[in-house]
Tab-separated table of C-alpha atoms and ligand atoms in Angstrom:
chain	number	residue	atom	x	y	z
A	359	UNK	CA	20.268	12.579	-43.230
A	360	UNK	CA	21.728	10.064	-40.824
A	361	UNK	CA	23.489	9.565	-37.508
A	362	UNK	CA	24.218	7.263	-34.786
A	363	UNK	CA	22.712	8.154	-31.590
A	364	UNK	CA	19.709	10.811	-32.260
A	365	UNK	CA	19.244	13.025	-29.261
A	366	UNK	CA	16.410	14.844	-27.863
A	367	UNK	CA	16.555	17.959	-25.767
A	368	UNK	CA	19.437	20.647	-25.355
A	369	UNK	CA	18.974	20.615	-21.582
A	370	UNK	CA	22.385	19.439	-19.784
A	371	UNK	CA	21.387	15.636	-19.551
A	372	UNK	CA	21.910	15.706	-24.084
A	373	UNK	CA	23.759	18.377	-24.361
A	374	UNK	CA	26.655	16.178	-21.648
A	375	UNK	CA	25.520	13.073	-23.727
A	376	UNK	CA	26.131	14.664	-26.553
A	377	UNK	CA	29.680	16.223	-25.570
A	378	UNK	CA	31.305	12.160	-24.886
A	379	UNK	CA	29.874	11.445	-27.672
A	380	UNK	CA	31.257	13.482	-29.339
A	381	UNK	CA	35.056	12.851	-27.802
A	382	UNK	CA	34.566	9.791	-27.990
A	383	UNK	CA	34.075	9.630	-31.908
A	384	UNK	CA	30.620	8.579	-31.789
A	385	UNK	CA	28.477	10.771	-34.826
A	386	UNK	CA	24.701	11.984	-32.963
A	387	UNK	CA	22.914	15.150	-33.596
A	388	UNK	CA	21.173	16.844	-31.321
A	389	UNK	CA	17.327	18.433	-31.366
A	390	UNK	CA	15.998	20.894	-29.364
A	391	UNK	CA	12.748	22.646	-29.414
A	392	UNK	CA	13.894	26.074	-28.021
A	393	UNK	CA	16.644	28.659	-29.161
A	394	UNK	CA	19.907	28.406	-27.103
A	395	UNK	CA	18.881	32.022	-24.579
A	396	UNK	CA	15.471	30.260	-24.048
A	397	UNK	CA	17.318	27.544	-22.190
A	398	UNK	CA	20.019	29.283	-21.149
A	399	UNK	CA	16.743	31.514	-18.960
A	400	UNK	CA	16.251	28.847	-17.161
A	401	UNK	CA	17.479	28.871	-13.548
A	402	UNK	CA	17.890	26.129	-12.060
A	403	UNK	CA	19.779	23.515	-9.091
A	404	UNK	CA	23.370	24.248	-8.360
A	405	UNK	CA	25.518	21.560	-6.090
A	406	UNK	CA	26.755	18.890	-8.533
A	407	UNK	CA	27.893	15.888	-6.601
A	408	UNK	CA	31.364	14.537	-6.839
A	409	UNK	CA	30.879	12.174	-9.390
A	410	UNK	CA	28.615	14.865	-12.286
A	411	UNK	CA	32.250	16.537	-11.086
A	412	UNK	CA	33.543	13.969	-12.410
A	413	UNK	CA	32.242	13.353	-15.430
A	414	UNK	CA	31.788	16.980	-16.292
A	415	UNK	CA	35.494	16.203	-16.573
A	416	UNK	CA	35.623	13.643	-19.010
A	417	UNK	CA	33.949	15.669	-20.917
A	418	UNK	CA	35.892	18.670	-21.152
A	419	UNK	CA	34.434	21.111	-19.887
A	420	UNK	CA	35.647	21.413	-16.317
A	421	UNK	CA	37.558	24.122	-17.044
A	422	UNK	CA	35.770	27.521	-15.889
A	423	UNK	CA	33.671	25.419	-13.369
A	424	UNK	CA	37.525	24.526	-11.963
A	425	UNK	CA	38.200	28.027	-11.472
A	426	UNK	CA	34.315	29.683	-10.683
A	427	UNK	CA	33.286	27.169	-8.484
A	428	UNK	CA	33.102	26.900	-5.038
A	429	UNK	CA	34.075	23.452	-3.354
A	430	UNK	CA	31.560	23.550	-0.819
A	431	UNK	CA	32.556	19.791	2.215
A	432	UNK	CA	29.388	20.381	4.251
A	433	UNK	CA	26.462	22.606	4.674
A	434	UNK	CA	24.073	22.861	7.798
A	435	UNK	CA	20.510	21.983	8.937
A	436	UNK	CA	18.457	24.488	10.499
A	437	UNK	CA	16.196	23.669	13.063
A	438	UNK	CA	14.283	23.439	16.506
A	439	UNK	CA	16.501	27.130	17.564
A	440	UNK	CA	19.464	25.622	16.506
A	441	UNK	CA	21.872	23.718	13.832
A	442	UNK	CA	23.652	21.309	13.459
A	443	UNK	CA	26.625	20.847	10.388
A	444	UNK	CA	27.278	18.202	8.122
A	445	UNK	CA	30.590	17.655	7.759
A	446	UNK	CA	29.999	15.502	4.095
A	447	UNK	CA	34.066	15.261	3.872
A	448	UNK	CA	34.598	14.435	6.900
A	449	UNK	CA	32.226	12.022	7.462
A	450	UNK	CA	32.533	10.271	3.358
A	451	UNK	CA	35.936	10.074	3.333
A	452	UNK	CA	37.118	12.669	1.727
A	453	UNK	CA	34.016	13.619	-0.141
A	454	UNK	CA	32.683	16.815	-1.373
A	455	UNK	CA	29.857	18.930	-3.516
A	456	UNK	CA	30.682	20.883	-6.145
A	457	UNK	CA	28.519	24.924	-6.159
A	458	UNK	CA	28.601	25.781	-9.423
A	459	UNK	CA	24.597	27.010	-11.583
A	460	UNK	CA	23.078	24.323	-13.944
A	461	UNK	CA	22.609	27.526	-16.096
A	462	UNK	CA	26.227	27.751	-16.314
A	463	UNK	CA	27.316	24.112	-17.269
A	464	UNK	CA	24.853	24.802	-19.624
A	465	UNK	CA	26.990	27.281	-21.382
A	466	UNK	CA	29.803	25.748	-20.940
A	467	UNK	CA	28.277	22.769	-22.657
A	468	UNK	CA	27.006	24.686	-25.105
A	469	UNK	CA	30.204	26.222	-25.813
A	470	UNK	CA	32.012	22.808	-26.138
A	471	UNK	CA	29.541	21.172	-28.541
A	472	UNK	CA	30.132	23.754	-30.424
A	473	UNK	CA	33.956	24.217	-30.553
A	474	UNK	CA	34.192	21.039	-31.533
A	475	UNK	CA	31.740	20.869	-34.456
A	476	UNK	CA	28.927	19.191	-33.032
A	477	UNK	CA	25.295	19.500	-35.105
A	478	UNK	CA	22.425	21.053	-32.959
A	479	UNK	CA	19.128	21.198	-34.607
A	480	UNK	CA	17.767	24.989	-32.212
A	481	UNK	CA	14.105	25.216	-32.662
A	482	UNK	CA	12.624	21.799	-34.108
A	483	UNK	CA	9.134	21.667	-34.247
A	484	UNK	CA	6.803	18.870	-33.673
A	485	UNK	CA	9.368	16.342	-32.473
A	486	UNK	CA	8.770	12.868	-33.912
A	487	UNK	CA	9.765	9.494	-33.035
A	488	UNK	CA	9.214	6.510	-35.155
A	489	UNK	CA	9.639	3.056	-35.167
A	490	UNK	CA	12.333	2.754	-32.242
A	491	UNK	CA	11.600	-0.855	-31.607
A	492	UNK	CA	13.318	-1.597	-34.819
A	493	UNK	CA	16.187	-2.442	-36.812
A	494	UNK	CA	16.546	1.572	-37.975
A	495	UNK	CA	14.740	3.744	-36.054
A	496	UNK	CA	14.192	7.698	-36.821
A	497	UNK	CA	13.094	11.385	-35.681
A	498	UNK	CA	10.942	13.682	-37.529
A	499	UNK	CA	11.240	16.817	-36.375
A	500	UNK	CA	10.431	20.647	-38.805
A	501	UNK	CA	12.171	23.551	-39.559
A	502	UNK	CA	11.623	26.274	-41.727
A	503	UNK	CA	8.561	25.217	-43.008
A	504	UNK	CA	10.085	21.989	-43.649
A	505	UNK	CA	9.620	18.576	-42.403
A	506	UNK	CA	13.166	16.706	-41.833
A	507	UNK	CA	13.995	12.543	-41.596
A	508	UNK	CA	16.819	11.519	-39.214
A	509	UNK	CA	17.585	7.962	-39.129
A	510	UNK	CA	19.809	6.780	-36.606
A	511	UNK	CA	20.745	4.107	-34.218
A	512	UNK	CA	19.686	4.544	-31.705
A	513	UNK	CA	17.679	7.140	-30.124
A	514	UNK	CA	18.278	8.975	-26.579
A	515	UNK	CA	15.247	11.606	-25.271
A	516	UNK	CA	17.433	14.129	-22.958
A	517	UNK	CA	14.251	16.297	-23.461
A	518	UNK	CA	12.389	16.331	-19.271
A	519	UNK	CA	9.719	15.665	-17.669
A	520	UNK	CA	7.272	17.636	-20.603
A	521	UNK	CA	8.438	15.705	-23.354
A	522	UNK	CA	7.774	13.879	-26.522
A	523	UNK	CA	9.896	10.404	-25.662
A	524	UNK	CA	8.559	9.587	-22.771
A	525	UNK	CA	4.952	10.281	-24.287
A	526	UNK	CA	5.629	8.352	-27.756
A	527	UNK	CA	6.280	4.636	-26.126
A	528	UNK	CA	3.177	2.904	-25.357
A	529	UNK	CA	1.648	3.728	-22.119
A	530	UNK	CA	1.122	-0.054	-21.824
A	531	UNK	CA	4.624	-0.919	-21.571
A	532	UNK	CA	5.104	1.862	-19.050
A	533	UNK	CA	5.151	1.651	-14.832
A	534	UNK	CA	4.611	4.972	-13.400
A	535	UNK	CA	5.141	5.615	-9.668
A	536	UNK	CA	4.122	9.136	-8.428
A	537	UNK	CA	4.085	11.648	-5.831
A	538	UNK	CA	2.939	14.933	-5.140
A	539	UNK	CA	3.551	18.275	-2.270
A	540	UNK	CA	1.361	19.555	-1.661
A	541	UNK	CA	2.992	22.384	-1.387
A	542	UNK	CA	6.089	24.481	-3.937
A	543	UNK	CA	9.363	26.381	-3.492
A	544	UNK	CA	9.625	30.139	-3.832
A	545	UNK	CA	12.755	30.715	-4.473
A	546	UNK	CA	14.374	34.943	-5.314
A	547	UNK	CA	17.334	35.032	-6.474
A	548	UNK	CA	19.465	37.864	-5.566
A	549	UNK	CA	22.712	39.583	-6.199
A	550	UNK	CA	23.867	39.783	-2.224
A	551	UNK	CA	26.489	38.102	-0.103
A	552	UNK	CA	25.544	34.782	0.787
A	553	UNK	CA	24.460	34.866	4.374
A	554	UNK	CA	26.389	31.731	5.592
A	555	UNK	CA	29.641	29.699	3.289
A	556	UNK	CA	27.451	26.920	3.522
A	557	UNK	CA	24.418	26.460	2.424
A	558	UNK	CA	21.708	26.516	5.255
A	559	UNK	CA	18.565	23.904	5.121
A	560	UNK	CA	15.703	25.306	7.468
A	561	UNK	CA	12.442	23.351	9.076
A	562	UNK	CA	9.640	26.138	11.132
A	563	UNK	CA	7.064	26.027	12.056
A	564	UNK	CA	6.529	27.918	10.005
A	565	UNK	CA	7.313	26.052	6.014
A	566	UNK	CA	11.368	24.860	5.223
A	567	UNK	CA	13.988	27.179	4.056
A	568	UNK	CA	16.930	27.104	2.065
A	569	UNK	CA	19.650	29.350	1.667
A	570	UNK	CA	22.129	28.338	-1.234
A	571	UNK	CA	24.299	29.986	-3.374
A	572	UNK	CA	25.740	30.882	-6.864
A	573	UNK	CA	29.042	32.855	-6.027
A	574	UNK	CA	30.167	34.629	-3.370
A	575	UNK	CA	28.270	38.274	-5.062
A	576	UNK	CA	25.058	35.649	-6.431
A	577	UNK	CA	22.503	34.228	-3.428
A	578	UNK	CA	19.147	31.936	-4.538
A	579	UNK	CA	16.754	31.355	-1.466
A	580	UNK	CA	13.813	29.819	-1.069
A	581	UNK	CA	10.928	29.408	1.134
A	582	UNK	CA	8.062	26.584	1.289
A	583	UNK	CA	4.779	28.206	-0.262
A	584	UNK	CA	2.012	26.521	-0.346
A	585	UNK	CA	1.049	24.617	-3.794
A	586	UNK	CA	-1.795	27.586	-4.679
A	587	UNK	CA	0.264	30.272	-4.585
A	588	UNK	CA	0.928	33.314	-6.803
A	589	UNK	CA	4.394	34.569	-7.263
A	590	UNK	CA	2.720	38.196	-7.640
A	591	UNK	CA	1.576	38.124	-4.236
A	592	UNK	CA	5.219	37.944	-3.743
A	593	UNK	CA	7.039	41.293	-3.471
A	594	UNK	CA	11.129	41.697	-2.755
A	595	UNK	CA	10.132	42.355	0.477
A	596	UNK	CA	7.583	39.954	1.374
A	597	UNK	CA	9.646	37.055	0.744
A	598	UNK	CA	12.554	38.726	2.757
A	599	UNK	CA	10.774	38.422	5.847
A	600	UNK	CA	9.651	35.211	5.613
A	601	UNK	CA	12.871	33.863	4.855
A	602	UNK	CA	13.955	36.069	8.096
A	603	UNK	CA	11.619	34.268	10.254
A	604	UNK	CA	12.353	30.828	9.463
A	605	UNK	CA	15.748	31.362	9.778
A	606	UNK	CA	17.741	30.805	13.169
A	607	UNK	CA	18.180	34.552	15.174
A	608	UNK	CA	22.438	33.839	14.733
A	609	UNK	CA	21.538	33.934	10.449
A	610	UNK	CA	18.506	36.213	10.247
A	611	UNK	CA	20.264	39.412	11.745
A	612	UNK	CA	22.730	38.675	8.691
A	613	UNK	CA	20.807	38.506	5.488
A	614	UNK	CA	21.644	41.562	3.499
A	615	UNK	CA	18.404	41.592	1.271
A	616	UNK	CA	18.287	42.978	-2.334
A	617	UNK	CA	16.295	43.204	-5.026
A	618	UNK	CA	15.456	39.980	-6.839
A	619	UNK	CA	17.051	39.376	-9.931
A	620	UNK	CA	14.630	36.605	-10.507
A	621	UNK	CA	11.663	35.219	-8.885
A	622	UNK	CA	9.770	32.305	-9.413
A	623	UNK	CA	7.543	28.905	-7.827
A	624	UNK	CA	8.686	25.723	-8.520
A	625	UNK	CA	6.041	22.936	-7.915
A	626	UNK	CA	7.823	19.597	-5.731
A	627	UNK	CA	7.097	16.329	-7.599
A	628	UNK	CA	8.736	12.975	-6.989
A	629	UNK	CA	8.058	10.801	-10.451
A	630	UNK	CA	9.747	7.256	-11.842
A	631	UNK	CA	9.276	5.357	-14.973
A	632	UNK	CA	10.087	2.398	-15.964
A	633	UNK	CA	11.426	0.744	-17.978
A	634	UNK	CA	14.331	3.790	-18.986
A	635	UNK	CA	13.879	2.159	-22.724
A	636	UNK	CA	11.784	0.786	-24.234
A	637	UNK	CA	13.784	-0.503	-27.930
A	638	UNK	CA	15.675	1.371	-29.606
A	639	UNK	CA	14.763	4.437	-27.004
A	640	UNK	CA	16.195	5.682	-24.317
A	641	UNK	CA	15.093	7.766	-21.712
A	642	UNK	CA	17.892	10.010	-19.855
A	643	UNK	CA	17.593	12.299	-17.055
A	644	UNK	CA	14.259	14.587	-16.150
A	645	UNK	CA	11.869	12.457	-18.898
A	646	UNK	CA	12.364	9.516	-17.075
A	647	UNK	CA	12.161	10.846	-13.428
A	648	UNK	CA	11.606	13.829	-11.431
A	649	UNK	CA	12.745	14.727	-8.039
A	650	UNK	CA	11.213	17.473	-5.253
A	651	UNK	CA	15.164	19.177	-4.942
A	652	UNK	CA	15.703	19.092	-0.915
A	653	UNK	CA	18.348	16.651	-1.636
A	654	UNK	CA	19.464	18.342	-4.717
A	655	UNK	CA	19.819	15.044	-6.891
A	656	UNK	CA	17.887	16.689	-9.753
A	657	UNK	CA	20.563	17.243	-12.049
A	658	UNK	CA	22.920	14.994	-10.638
A	659	UNK	CA	20.548	12.032	-11.800
A	660	UNK	CA	20.368	13.460	-14.916
A	661	UNK	CA	24.843	12.988	-15.239
A	662	UNK	CA	24.058	9.343	-13.611
A	663	UNK	CA	22.408	8.129	-16.577
A	664	UNK	CA	24.408	9.618	-19.061
A	665	UNK	CA	27.575	7.566	-17.457
A	666	UNK	CA	25.726	4.938	-17.397
A	667	UNK	CA	24.329	5.478	-21.064
A	668	UNK	CA	27.540	6.999	-22.708
A	669	UNK	CA	29.442	3.999	-21.201
A	670	UNK	CA	27.409	1.235	-23.325
A	671	UNK	CA	26.950	3.007	-26.967
A	672	UNK	CA	31.001	3.358	-26.205
A	673	UNK	CA	31.293	-0.197	-25.521
A	674	UNK	CA	28.246	-1.224	-28.255
A	675	UNK	CA	30.295	0.918	-31.028
A	676	UNK	CA	33.771	0.064	-30.376
A	677	UNK	CA	33.110	-3.596	-29.146
A	678	UNK	CA	30.598	-4.620	-30.887
A	679	UNK	CA	28.506	-5.293	-26.813
A	680	UNK	CA	25.558	-4.531	-28.518
A	681	UNK	CA	23.878	-6.784	-25.381
A	682	UNK	CA	24.700	-4.601	-22.441
A	683	UNK	CA	21.964	-2.655	-24.478
A	684	UNK	CA	19.186	-4.286	-22.052
A	685	UNK	CA	20.830	-3.698	-19.367
A	686	UNK	CA	20.162	0.906	-19.258
A	687	UNK	CA	17.327	0.615	-17.450
A	688	UNK	CA	17.934	-1.358	-14.273
A	689	UNK	CA	21.001	-0.123	-14.157
A	690	UNK	CA	19.975	3.710	-14.046
A	691	UNK	CA	17.136	2.492	-12.222
A	692	UNK	CA	19.158	1.205	-9.178
A	693	UNK	CA	20.332	4.840	-8.349
A	694	UNK	CA	17.435	6.688	-9.866
A	695	UNK	CA	15.565	4.816	-6.637
A	696	UNK	CA	18.030	5.261	-3.455
A	697	UNK	CA	17.744	9.136	-4.586
A	698	UNK	CA	14.288	9.401	-4.902
A	699	UNK	CA	14.307	7.940	-1.423
A	700	UNK	CA	16.629	10.216	-0.649
A	701	UNK	CA	14.781	13.538	-1.982
A	702	UNK	CA	11.297	12.278	-0.490
A	703	UNK	CA	13.004	11.746	3.249
A	704	UNK	CA	14.737	14.802	2.961
A	705	UNK	CA	10.800	16.117	2.208
A	706	UNK	CA	9.042	14.684	4.446
A	707	UNK	CA	11.291	15.620	7.259
A	708	UNK	CA	11.647	19.250	6.604
A	709	UNK	CA	8.155	21.283	5.942
A	710	UNK	CA	5.626	21.402	6.649
A	711	UNK	CA	2.184	19.230	5.623
A	712	UNK	CA	-0.365	21.396	5.307
A	713	UNK	CA	-3.102	19.557	8.145
A	714	UNK	CA	-0.449	16.666	9.600
A	715	UNK	CA	-1.514	15.302	13.205
A	716	UNK	CA	0.351	16.001	15.400
A	717	UNK	CA	1.890	12.683	15.445
A	718	UNK	CA	3.002	13.364	12.039
A	719	UNK	CA	4.867	16.295	13.367
A	720	UNK	CA	6.454	15.190	16.112
A	721	UNK	CA	8.436	12.543	14.202
A	722	UNK	CA	9.653	14.481	11.633
A	723	UNK	CA	11.343	16.757	14.306
A	724	UNK	CA	11.991	13.464	16.453
A	725	UNK	CA	14.262	11.953	12.733
A	726	UNK	CA	15.566	15.144	12.668
A	727	UNK	CA	16.395	15.190	15.688
A	728	UNK	CA	17.710	11.612	15.553
A	729	UNK	CA	19.458	11.987	12.394
A	730	UNK	CA	21.718	14.372	13.151
A	731	UNK	CA	22.115	13.439	17.054
A	732	UNK	CA	24.359	10.693	15.836
A	733	UNK	CA	27.369	10.466	13.501
A	734	UNK	CA	25.279	7.006	11.649
A	735	UNK	CA	22.711	9.501	11.327
A	736	UNK	CA	24.787	12.686	9.952
A	737	UNK	CA	27.292	10.176	7.949
A	738	UNK	CA	23.481	8.145	6.319
A	739	UNK	CA	22.917	11.966	5.069
A	740	UNK	CA	26.280	12.694	4.150
A	741	UNK	CA	26.785	9.471	1.738
A	742	UNK	CA	23.408	10.195	-0.220
A	743	UNK	CA	23.581	13.615	0.010
A	744	UNK	CA	27.819	13.449	-2.086
A	745	UNK	CA	25.909	10.832	-4.136
A	746	UNK	CA	26.069	6.969	-3.895
A	747	UNK	CA	28.573	5.626	-6.515
A	748	UNK	CA	27.519	5.201	-10.195
A	749	UNK	CA	27.826	1.659	-11.767
A	750	UNK	CA	29.675	-0.033	-13.589
A	751	UNK	CA	27.661	-1.304	-17.151
A	752	UNK	CA	29.282	-4.715	-16.432
A	753	UNK	CA	29.577	-4.530	-12.451
A	754	UNK	CA	27.230	-6.493	-11.833
A	755	UNK	CA	25.889	-9.155	-14.192
A	756	UNK	CA	21.710	-8.251	-15.014
A	757	UNK	CA	21.925	-11.874	-16.974
A	758	UNK	CA	23.549	-14.118	-14.283
A	759	UNK	CA	20.415	-15.880	-12.139
A	760	UNK	CA	19.239	-16.696	-16.103
A	761	UNK	CA	22.382	-18.650	-17.494
A	762	UNK	CA	22.512	-19.970	-14.056
A	763	UNK	CA	19.435	-21.731	-14.145
A	764	UNK	CA	20.278	-22.257	-18.317
A	765	UNK	CA	23.741	-24.536	-17.087
A	766	UNK	CA	20.832	-25.988	-14.367
B	1378	APR	N1	11.632	18.562	-29.216
B	1378	APR	C1	12.673	18.579	-28.774
B	1378	APR	N2	13.188	19.256	-26.699
B	1378	APR	C2	12.047	19.580	-26.637
B	1378	APR	C3	11.265	18.696	-27.458
B	1378	APR	C4	11.187	18.705	-27.517
B	1378	APR	N3	9.528	17.482	-28.430
B	1378	APR	N4	10.219	19.232	-25.423
B	1378	APR	C5	11.204	18.835	-24.455
B	1378	APR	N5	12.564	19.197	-24.772
B	1378	APR	C6	14.018	20.182	-24.304
B	1378	APR	C7	13.550	21.573	-24.190
B	1378	APR	O1	13.934	22.515	-24.272
B	1378	APR	C8	15.234	21.569	-22.555
B	1378	APR	O2	14.968	21.647	-22.622
B	1378	APR	O3	14.323	19.172	-23.663
B	1378	APR	C9	14.947	19.922	-22.937
B	1378	APR	C10	15.223	19.041	-21.636
B	1378	APR	O4	16.513	19.613	-20.972
B	1378	APR	P1	16.139	19.370	-18.487
B	1378	APR	O5	13.960	19.751	-18.990
B	1378	APR	O6	16.909	20.199	-18.001
B	1378	APR	O7	16.149	17.807	-18.150
B	1378	APR	P2	17.878	17.519	-18.400
B	1378	APR	O8	18.214	17.731	-19.269
B	1378	APR	O9	17.550	15.632	-18.333
B	1378	APR	O10	18.032	18.410	-17.564
B	1378	APR	C11	17.618	17.799	-15.759
B	1378	APR	O11	16.944	17.834	-14.341
B	1378	APR	O12	16.397	18.427	-12.055
B	1378	APR	C12	16.604	18.601	-13.354
B	1378	APR	O13	17.171	20.982	-12.903
B	1378	APR	C13	17.640	19.497	-13.127
B	1378	APR	O14	17.084	20.346	-15.499
B	1378	APR	C14	17.629	19.548	-14.217
B	1378	APR	C15	17.502	17.999	-15.382
B	1379	PHB	C1	19.681	25.796	-5.384
B	1379	PHB	O1	21.073	26.083	-4.880
B	1379	PHB	O2	18.939	26.419	-6.151
B	1379	PHB	C2	20.278	24.587	-4.447
B	1379	PHB	C3	20.727	23.947	-4.055
B	1379	PHB	C4	19.799	22.673	-3.332
B	1379	PHB	C5	19.130	21.954	-3.164
B	1379	PHB	C6	18.039	22.832	-4.327
B	1379	PHB	C7	18.371	24.048	-5.083
B	1379	PHB	O3	18.119	21.014	-2.406
């Protein structure tokens, strides 16, 4: 079998890229290790930047999002017994975010792919990448005990942090940047009315807490827990009590509790690999980078990678612009690092670090006080939170310096 673009992974990155390519008439095949229900069972974040919302519109998967998603014009930062409103819309010249769960985005993309007749191989075992540096790379996989070969022009590694794509690049061709945080987030999903109509990020001496939501009747709450905490040790009652203890008293009094429908602990990590491409293999989304969830950037970074790769591939197939392929990594990484910085900064400022000395704690508290206390500070938070602009694939030719020296 042959296709133009072989996509490994049917998470949001792979499905969104596949859908955009499908609409542009560029043949593609998605190979996914799991079954669709397993993919849809993963509970992930739910804040979409304007850029991602626009990209979902371009992909034609916006109808349910527009009907059911909630547009948020701001969020709250709670600390030191007070709350500061970050007016996203007012501070960014009208930008907002959309509350719409990653699970729903994935569901919509799966439905659109099925309707468009795109080929997805679910439960594809032992996916392997071959000859990514060659003219004609190929991917093998197993299904129903049979080995299949898929030749292609390009491979998109959309297979997440633990996927095979990054691992098939020689280690000495990659540089890895990593930071692990000494804590995780314990998250609870519940069918209860949200405690606040906007998200609340709360810094507290007991640790960070976040009040988020999926809909007017479904909430997603988190509390910071130590890295070695076990989810079995957290009854619903213990979770609700801990959350209440970390919220400003007015919110704590209004909090409606109920049985959890999902409860899990996620570690926090920052991770970037450079470059994000190796020959004809391109790393997209979590396969190339991870952010701690404090800035709500993981899913949104996946979308900006997809947008960049899609724009390049369209020019390759429609205009023969194969010169643009070499720009993918540099364009993505400029935006990735800015989101890494913001996510690290929010995490550092809002969490309690075990063993932190008194000086570090005062600095974090002062950082919050300083940034929330000035319009310039709030604007900095807001412009990062709504998402920095996507760079056009020809905005900033990476070859300018080289061609200037050619002329000299
Ligand atoms: N072969 C085939 N598929 C694989 C393999 C493999 N060896 N390894 C992983 N996969 C699949 C996973 O089962 C998963 O469905 O690749 C998909 C990767 O999806 P995600 O992990 O969701 O990554 P991505 O699509 O990049 O989504 C962006 O950013 O911060 C996060 O929450 C956010 O999950 C979201 C992600
Ligand atoms: C979520 O709703 O799960 C969520 C929202 C904002 C974040 C992280 C997670 O920063």
